[in-house]
Coordinates of N, CA and C in Angstrom, one line a residue:
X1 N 85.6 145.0 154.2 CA 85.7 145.4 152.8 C 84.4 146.1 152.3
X2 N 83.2 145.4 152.9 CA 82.2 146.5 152.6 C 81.8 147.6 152.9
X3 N 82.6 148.3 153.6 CA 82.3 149.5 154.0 C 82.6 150.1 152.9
X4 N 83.6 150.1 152.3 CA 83.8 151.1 150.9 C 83.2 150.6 149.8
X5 N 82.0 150.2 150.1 CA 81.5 149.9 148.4 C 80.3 150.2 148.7
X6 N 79.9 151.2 147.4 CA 79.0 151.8 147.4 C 78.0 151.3 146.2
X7 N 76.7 151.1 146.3 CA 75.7 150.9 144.9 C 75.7 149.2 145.6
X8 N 76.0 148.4 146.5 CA 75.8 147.1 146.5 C 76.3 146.6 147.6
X9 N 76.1 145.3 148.4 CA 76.1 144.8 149.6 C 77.9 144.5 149.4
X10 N 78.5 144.2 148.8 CA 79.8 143.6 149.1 C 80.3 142.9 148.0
X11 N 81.6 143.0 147.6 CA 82.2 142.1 146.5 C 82.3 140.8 147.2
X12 N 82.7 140.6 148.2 CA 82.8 139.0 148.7 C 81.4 138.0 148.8
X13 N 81.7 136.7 148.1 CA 80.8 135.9 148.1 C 79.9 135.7 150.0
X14 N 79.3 136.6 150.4 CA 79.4 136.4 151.9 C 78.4 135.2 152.2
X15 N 77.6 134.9 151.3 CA 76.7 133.9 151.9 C 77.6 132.4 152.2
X16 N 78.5 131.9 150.9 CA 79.3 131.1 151.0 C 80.0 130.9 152.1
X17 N 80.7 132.3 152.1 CA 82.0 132.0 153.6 C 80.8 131.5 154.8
X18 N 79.6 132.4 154.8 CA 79.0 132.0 156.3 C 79.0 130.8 156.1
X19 N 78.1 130.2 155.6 CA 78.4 128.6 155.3 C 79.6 127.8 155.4
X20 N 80.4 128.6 155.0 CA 81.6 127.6 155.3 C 82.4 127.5 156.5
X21 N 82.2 129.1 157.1 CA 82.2 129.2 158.5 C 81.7 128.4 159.6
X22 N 80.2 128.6 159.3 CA 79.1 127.5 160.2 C 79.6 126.0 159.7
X23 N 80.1 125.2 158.9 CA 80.8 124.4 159.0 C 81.8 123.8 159.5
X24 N 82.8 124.6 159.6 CA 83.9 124.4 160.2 C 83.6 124.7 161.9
X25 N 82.9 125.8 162.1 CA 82.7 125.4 163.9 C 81.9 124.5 164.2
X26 N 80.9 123.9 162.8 CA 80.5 122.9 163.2 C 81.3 121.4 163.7
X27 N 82.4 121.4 162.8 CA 83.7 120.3 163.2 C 84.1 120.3 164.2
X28 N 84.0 121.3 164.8 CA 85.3 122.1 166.1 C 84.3 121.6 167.5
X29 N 82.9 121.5 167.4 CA 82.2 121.5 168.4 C 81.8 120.1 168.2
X30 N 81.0 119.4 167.2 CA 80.7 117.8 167.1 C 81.3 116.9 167.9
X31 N 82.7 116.8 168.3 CA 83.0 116.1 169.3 C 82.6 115.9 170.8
X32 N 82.4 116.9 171.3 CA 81.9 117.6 172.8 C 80.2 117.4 173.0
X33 N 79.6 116.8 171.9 CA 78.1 117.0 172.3 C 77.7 116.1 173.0
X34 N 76.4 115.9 174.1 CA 75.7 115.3 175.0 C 74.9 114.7 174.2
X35 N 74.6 112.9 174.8 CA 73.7 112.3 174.3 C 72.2 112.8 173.8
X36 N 71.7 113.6 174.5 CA 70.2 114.5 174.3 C 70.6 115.1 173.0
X37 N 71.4 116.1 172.5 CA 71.8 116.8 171.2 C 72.1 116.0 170.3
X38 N 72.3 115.0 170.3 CA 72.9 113.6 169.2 C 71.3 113.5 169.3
X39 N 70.0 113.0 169.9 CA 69.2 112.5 169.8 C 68.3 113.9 168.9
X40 N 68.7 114.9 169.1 CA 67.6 115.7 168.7 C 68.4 116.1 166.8
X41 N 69.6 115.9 167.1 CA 70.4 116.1 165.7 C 69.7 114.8 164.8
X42 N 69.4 113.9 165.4 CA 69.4 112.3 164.6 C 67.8 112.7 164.0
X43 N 66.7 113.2 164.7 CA 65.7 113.2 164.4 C 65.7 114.3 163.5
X44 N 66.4 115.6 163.7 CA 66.3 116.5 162.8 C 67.0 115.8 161.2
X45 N 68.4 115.2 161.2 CA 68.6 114.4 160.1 C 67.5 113.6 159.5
X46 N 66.7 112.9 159.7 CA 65.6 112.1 159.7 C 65.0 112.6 159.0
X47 N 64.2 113.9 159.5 CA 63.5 114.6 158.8 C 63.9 115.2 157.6
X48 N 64.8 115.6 157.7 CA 65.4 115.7 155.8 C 65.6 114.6 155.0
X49 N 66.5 113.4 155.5 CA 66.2 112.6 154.6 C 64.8 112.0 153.8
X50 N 64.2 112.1 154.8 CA 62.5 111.6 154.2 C 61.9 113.0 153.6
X51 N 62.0 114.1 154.1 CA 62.1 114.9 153.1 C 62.5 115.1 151.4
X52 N 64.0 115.0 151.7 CA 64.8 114.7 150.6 C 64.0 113.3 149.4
X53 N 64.1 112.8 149.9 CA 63.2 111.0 149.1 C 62.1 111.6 148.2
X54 N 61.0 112.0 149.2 CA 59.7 112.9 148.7 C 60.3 113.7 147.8
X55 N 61.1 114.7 148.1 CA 61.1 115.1 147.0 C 62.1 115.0 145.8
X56 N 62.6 114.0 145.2 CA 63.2 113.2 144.8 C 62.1 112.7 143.8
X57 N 61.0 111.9 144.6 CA 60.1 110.9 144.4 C 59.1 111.9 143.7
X58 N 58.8 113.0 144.2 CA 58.5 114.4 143.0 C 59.2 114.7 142.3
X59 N 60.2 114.7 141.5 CA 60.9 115.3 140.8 C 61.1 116.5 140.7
X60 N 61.3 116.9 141.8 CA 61.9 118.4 142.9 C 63.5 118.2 142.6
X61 N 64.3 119.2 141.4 CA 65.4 119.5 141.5 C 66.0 119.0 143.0
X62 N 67.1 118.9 143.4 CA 67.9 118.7 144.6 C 68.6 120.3 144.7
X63 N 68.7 121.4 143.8 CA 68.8 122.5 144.5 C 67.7 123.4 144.9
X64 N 66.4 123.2 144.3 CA 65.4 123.7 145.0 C 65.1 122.9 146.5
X65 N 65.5 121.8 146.5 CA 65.4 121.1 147.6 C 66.3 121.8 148.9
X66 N 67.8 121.7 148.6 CA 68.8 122.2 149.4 C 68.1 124.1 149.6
X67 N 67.6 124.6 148.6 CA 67.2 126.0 148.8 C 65.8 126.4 149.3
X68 N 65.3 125.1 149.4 CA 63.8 125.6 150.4 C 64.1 125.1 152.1
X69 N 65.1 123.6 151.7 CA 64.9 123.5 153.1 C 66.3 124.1 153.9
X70 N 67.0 124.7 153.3 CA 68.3 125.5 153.9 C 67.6 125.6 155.4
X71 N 67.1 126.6 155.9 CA 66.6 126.4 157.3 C 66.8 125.6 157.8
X72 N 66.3 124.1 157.4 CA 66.0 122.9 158.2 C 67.6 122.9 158.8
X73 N 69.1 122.6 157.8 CA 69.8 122.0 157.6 C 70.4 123.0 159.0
X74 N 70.5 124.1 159.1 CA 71.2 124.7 160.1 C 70.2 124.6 161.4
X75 N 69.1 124.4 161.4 CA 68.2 123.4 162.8 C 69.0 122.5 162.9
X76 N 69.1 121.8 161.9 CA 69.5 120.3 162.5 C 71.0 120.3 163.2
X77 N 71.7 121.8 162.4 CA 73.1 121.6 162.7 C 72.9 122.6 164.8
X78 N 71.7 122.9 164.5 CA 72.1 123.8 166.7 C 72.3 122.9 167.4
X79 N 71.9 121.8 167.5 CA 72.1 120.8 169.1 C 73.7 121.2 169.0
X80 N 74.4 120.9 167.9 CA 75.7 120.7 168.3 C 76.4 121.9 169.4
X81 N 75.6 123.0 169.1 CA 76.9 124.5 169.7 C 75.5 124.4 171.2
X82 N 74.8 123.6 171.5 CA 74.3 123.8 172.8 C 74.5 123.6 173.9
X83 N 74.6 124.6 174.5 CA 75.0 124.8 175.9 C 76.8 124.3 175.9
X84 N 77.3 125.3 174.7 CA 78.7 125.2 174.5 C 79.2 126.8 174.7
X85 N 80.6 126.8 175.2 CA 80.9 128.8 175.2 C 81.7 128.9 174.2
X86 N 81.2 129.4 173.4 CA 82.1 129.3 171.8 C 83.1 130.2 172.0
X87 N 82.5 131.7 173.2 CA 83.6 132.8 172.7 C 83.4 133.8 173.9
X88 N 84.4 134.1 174.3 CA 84.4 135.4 175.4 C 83.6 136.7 175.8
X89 N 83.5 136.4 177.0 CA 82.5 137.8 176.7 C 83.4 139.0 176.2
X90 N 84.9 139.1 176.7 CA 85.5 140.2 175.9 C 86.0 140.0 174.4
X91 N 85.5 139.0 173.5 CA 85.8 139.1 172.1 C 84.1 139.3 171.9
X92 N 83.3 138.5 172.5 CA 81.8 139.1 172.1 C 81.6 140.3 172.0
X93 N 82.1 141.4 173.0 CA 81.1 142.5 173.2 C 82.4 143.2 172.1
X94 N 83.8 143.2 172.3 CA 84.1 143.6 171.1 C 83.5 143.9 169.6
X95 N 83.5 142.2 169.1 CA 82.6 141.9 168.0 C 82.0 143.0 168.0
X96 N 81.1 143.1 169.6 CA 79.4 143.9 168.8 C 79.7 145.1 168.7
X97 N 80.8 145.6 169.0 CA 81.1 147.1 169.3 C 81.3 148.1 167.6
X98 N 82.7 146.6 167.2 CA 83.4 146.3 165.9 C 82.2 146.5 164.9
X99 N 80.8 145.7 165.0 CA 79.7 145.5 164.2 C 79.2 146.5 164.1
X100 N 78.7 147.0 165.3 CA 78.0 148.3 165.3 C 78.0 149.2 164.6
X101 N 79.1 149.7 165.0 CA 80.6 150.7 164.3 C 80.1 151.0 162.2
X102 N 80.5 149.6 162.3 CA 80.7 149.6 160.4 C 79.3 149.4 159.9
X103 N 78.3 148.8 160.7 CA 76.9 149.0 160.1 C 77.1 150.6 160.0
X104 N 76.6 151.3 161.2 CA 76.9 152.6 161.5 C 77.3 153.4 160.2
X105 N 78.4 152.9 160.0 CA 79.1 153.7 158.8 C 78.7 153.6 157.5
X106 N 78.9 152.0 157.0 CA 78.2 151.9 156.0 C 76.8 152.3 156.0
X107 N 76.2 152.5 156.7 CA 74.1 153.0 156.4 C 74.3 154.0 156.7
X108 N 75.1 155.0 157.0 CA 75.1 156.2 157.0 C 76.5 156.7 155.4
X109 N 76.9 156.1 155.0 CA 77.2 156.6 153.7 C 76.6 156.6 153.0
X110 N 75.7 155.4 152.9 CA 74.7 154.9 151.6 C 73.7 155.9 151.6
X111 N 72.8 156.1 152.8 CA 72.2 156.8 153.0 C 72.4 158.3 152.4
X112 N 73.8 158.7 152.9 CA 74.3 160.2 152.1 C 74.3 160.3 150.7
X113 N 75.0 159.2 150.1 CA 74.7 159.2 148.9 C 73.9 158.6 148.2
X114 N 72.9 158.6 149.0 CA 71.4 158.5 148.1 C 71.5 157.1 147.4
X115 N 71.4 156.3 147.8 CA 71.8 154.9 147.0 C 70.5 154.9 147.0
X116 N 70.1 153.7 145.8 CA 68.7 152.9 146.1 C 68.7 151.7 146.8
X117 N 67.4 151.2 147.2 CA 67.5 150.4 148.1 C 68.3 150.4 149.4
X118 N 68.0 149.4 150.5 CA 68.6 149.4 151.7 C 69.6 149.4 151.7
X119 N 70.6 150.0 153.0 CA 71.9 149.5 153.0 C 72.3 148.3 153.3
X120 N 73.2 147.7 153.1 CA 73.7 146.1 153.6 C 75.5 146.0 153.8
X121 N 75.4 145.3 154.7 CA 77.4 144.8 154.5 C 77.0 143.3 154.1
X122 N 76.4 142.3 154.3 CA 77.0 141.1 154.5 C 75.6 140.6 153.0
X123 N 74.7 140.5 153.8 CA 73.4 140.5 152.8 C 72.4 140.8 152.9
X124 N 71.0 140.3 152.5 CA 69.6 141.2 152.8 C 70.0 141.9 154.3
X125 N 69.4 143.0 154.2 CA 69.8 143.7 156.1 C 68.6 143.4 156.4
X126 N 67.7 142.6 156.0 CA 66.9 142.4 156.9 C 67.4 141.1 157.9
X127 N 68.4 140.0 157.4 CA 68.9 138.6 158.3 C 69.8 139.7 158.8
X128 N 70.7 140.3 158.1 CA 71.9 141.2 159.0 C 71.6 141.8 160.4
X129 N 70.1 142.7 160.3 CA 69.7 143.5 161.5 C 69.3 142.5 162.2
X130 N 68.5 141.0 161.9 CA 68.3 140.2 162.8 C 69.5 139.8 163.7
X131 N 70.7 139.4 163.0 CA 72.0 138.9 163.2 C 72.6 139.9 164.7
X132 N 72.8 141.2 164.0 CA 72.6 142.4 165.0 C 72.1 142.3 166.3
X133 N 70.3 142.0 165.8 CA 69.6 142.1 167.5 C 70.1 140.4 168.0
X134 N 70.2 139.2 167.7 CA 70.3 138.5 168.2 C 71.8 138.3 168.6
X135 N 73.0 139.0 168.4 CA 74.3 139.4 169.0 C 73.8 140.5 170.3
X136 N 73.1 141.5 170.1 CA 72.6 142.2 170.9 C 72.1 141.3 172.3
X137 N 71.4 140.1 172.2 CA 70.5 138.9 172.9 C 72.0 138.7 173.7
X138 N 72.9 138.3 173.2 CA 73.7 137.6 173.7 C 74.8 138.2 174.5
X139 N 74.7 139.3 174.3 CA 75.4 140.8 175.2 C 74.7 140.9 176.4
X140 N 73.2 140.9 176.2 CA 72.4 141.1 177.2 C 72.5 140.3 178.3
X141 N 73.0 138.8 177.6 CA 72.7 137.7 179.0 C 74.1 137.3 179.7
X142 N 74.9 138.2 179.3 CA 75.9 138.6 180.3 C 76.2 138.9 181.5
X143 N 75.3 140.3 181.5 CA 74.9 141.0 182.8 C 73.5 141.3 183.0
X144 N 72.9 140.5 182.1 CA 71.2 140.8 182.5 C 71.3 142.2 181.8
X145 N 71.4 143.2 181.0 CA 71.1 144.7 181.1 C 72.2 144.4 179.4
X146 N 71.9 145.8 179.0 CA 72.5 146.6 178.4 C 72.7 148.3 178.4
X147 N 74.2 148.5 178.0 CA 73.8 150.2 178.4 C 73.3 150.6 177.8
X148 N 73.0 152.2 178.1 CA 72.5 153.2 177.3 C 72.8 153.1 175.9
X149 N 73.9 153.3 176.0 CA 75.0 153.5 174.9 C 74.3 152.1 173.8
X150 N 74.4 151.2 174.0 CA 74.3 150.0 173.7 C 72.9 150.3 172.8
X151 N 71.9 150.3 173.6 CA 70.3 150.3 173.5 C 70.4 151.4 172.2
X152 N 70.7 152.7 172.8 CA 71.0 153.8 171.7 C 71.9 153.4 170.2
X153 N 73.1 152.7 170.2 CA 73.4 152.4 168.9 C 72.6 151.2 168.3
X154 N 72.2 150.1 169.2 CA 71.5 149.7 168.4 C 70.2 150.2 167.8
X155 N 69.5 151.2 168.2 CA 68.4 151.6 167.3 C 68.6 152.9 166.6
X156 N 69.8 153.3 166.6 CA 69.9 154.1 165.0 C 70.7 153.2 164.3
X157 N 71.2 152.0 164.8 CA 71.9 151.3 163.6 C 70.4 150.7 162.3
X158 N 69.5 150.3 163.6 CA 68.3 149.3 162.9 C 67.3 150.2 162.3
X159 N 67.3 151.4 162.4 CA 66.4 152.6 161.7 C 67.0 152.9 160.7
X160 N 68.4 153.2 160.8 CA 69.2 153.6 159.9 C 69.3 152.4 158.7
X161 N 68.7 151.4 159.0 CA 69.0 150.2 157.9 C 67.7 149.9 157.8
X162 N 65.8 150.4 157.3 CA 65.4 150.9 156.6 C 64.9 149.8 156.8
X163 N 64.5 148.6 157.9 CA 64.5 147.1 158.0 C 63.3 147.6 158.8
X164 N 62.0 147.3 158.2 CA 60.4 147.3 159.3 C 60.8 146.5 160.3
X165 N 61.1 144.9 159.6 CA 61.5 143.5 160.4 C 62.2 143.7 161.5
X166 N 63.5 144.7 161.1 CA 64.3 145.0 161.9 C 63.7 145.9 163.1
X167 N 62.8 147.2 163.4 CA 62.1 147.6 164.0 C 61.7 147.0 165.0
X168 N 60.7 145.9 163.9 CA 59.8 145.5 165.2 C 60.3 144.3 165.8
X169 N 61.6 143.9 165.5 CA 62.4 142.9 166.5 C 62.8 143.6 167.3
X170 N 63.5 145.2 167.4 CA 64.1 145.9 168.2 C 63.1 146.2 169.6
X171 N 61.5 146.6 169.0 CA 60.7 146.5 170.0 C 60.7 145.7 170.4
X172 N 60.5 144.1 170.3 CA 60.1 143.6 171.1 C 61.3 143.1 171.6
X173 N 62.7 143.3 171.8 CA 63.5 143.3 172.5 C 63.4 144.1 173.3
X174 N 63.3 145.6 173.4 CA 63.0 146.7 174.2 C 62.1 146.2 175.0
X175 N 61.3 145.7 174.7 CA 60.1 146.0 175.9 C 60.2 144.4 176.7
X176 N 61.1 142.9 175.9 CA 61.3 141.9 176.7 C 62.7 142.1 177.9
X177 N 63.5 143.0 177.3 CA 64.6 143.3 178.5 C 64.4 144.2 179.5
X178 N 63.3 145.2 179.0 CA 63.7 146.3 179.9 C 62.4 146.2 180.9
X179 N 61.0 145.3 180.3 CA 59.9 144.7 181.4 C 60.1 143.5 181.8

């Protein structure tokens, strides 16, 4: 739906759905985890709670709390998806083809029509283009490689989206896969 909207990242609440997304595959996997990931989940929980307390015990709002330590809460939530195969390599490299594609499009319309500011589908394109190269990561460890093709849309997708950050992650993927 973002592709056709022009002047702004998206009518859909997208930070929400990810969230509610990363929840629900959080349900779907919690069952299947190894005692090591329960241990490292326990101590990451830990750490927020006594976080949480402090700042409580400051008189730190509880949504500036939830919005500084956001981070933490999806650390704590990785043990669960590790060393789990959530999804195919033929719906993965799809995905990335699918992603490519509509970045592609959308940052080259915006761009034509002269928007201000960066292009985006989901939100800041600076997490998006990260989102990108780290789907990109996960293409790679497939077959060890990526093609041309590959290498090439990723870096007019990540030029084309005006992201320094994005750049210089692209580098140093370039030069960790291909040295």
């Amino acid at each position: 739906m973002s592709i056709g909207i022009i002047g702004q990242y998206h009518v859909l609440p997208t930070n929400a759905i990810f969230e509610l997304l990363v929840l629900c595959t959080f349900l779907f996997v919690a069952k299947r985890m190894c005692p090591s990931a329960w241990l490292v989940f326990s101590c990451s929980l830990l750490y927020l709670i006594i976080t949480l307390a402090l700042a409580k015990i400051r008189g730190i709002h509880p949504v500036d709390y939830f919005i500084a330590y956001k981070t933490f809460f999806y650390l704590a939530l990785l043990p669960f998806f590790s060393s789990k195969v959530l999804f195919e390599e033929k719906l993965l490299r799809r995905f990335w083809y699918i992603l490519l594609l509509l970045f592609f499009i959308k940052y080259v319309i915006w761009i034509g029509l002269r928007q201000e500011g960066r292009p985006g589908i989901f939100t800041e394109n600076n997490y998006e283009i990260m989102f990108v190269l780290l789907l990109g990561c996960a293409i790679w460890g497939f077959n060890r490689s990526l093609s041309l093709f590959d290498w090439m849309a990723l870096g007019v997708v990540t030029f084309l989206s005006g992201s320094r950050s994005g750049v210089i992650l692209l580098s140093c993927n370039v030069h960790h896969f291909l040295y």
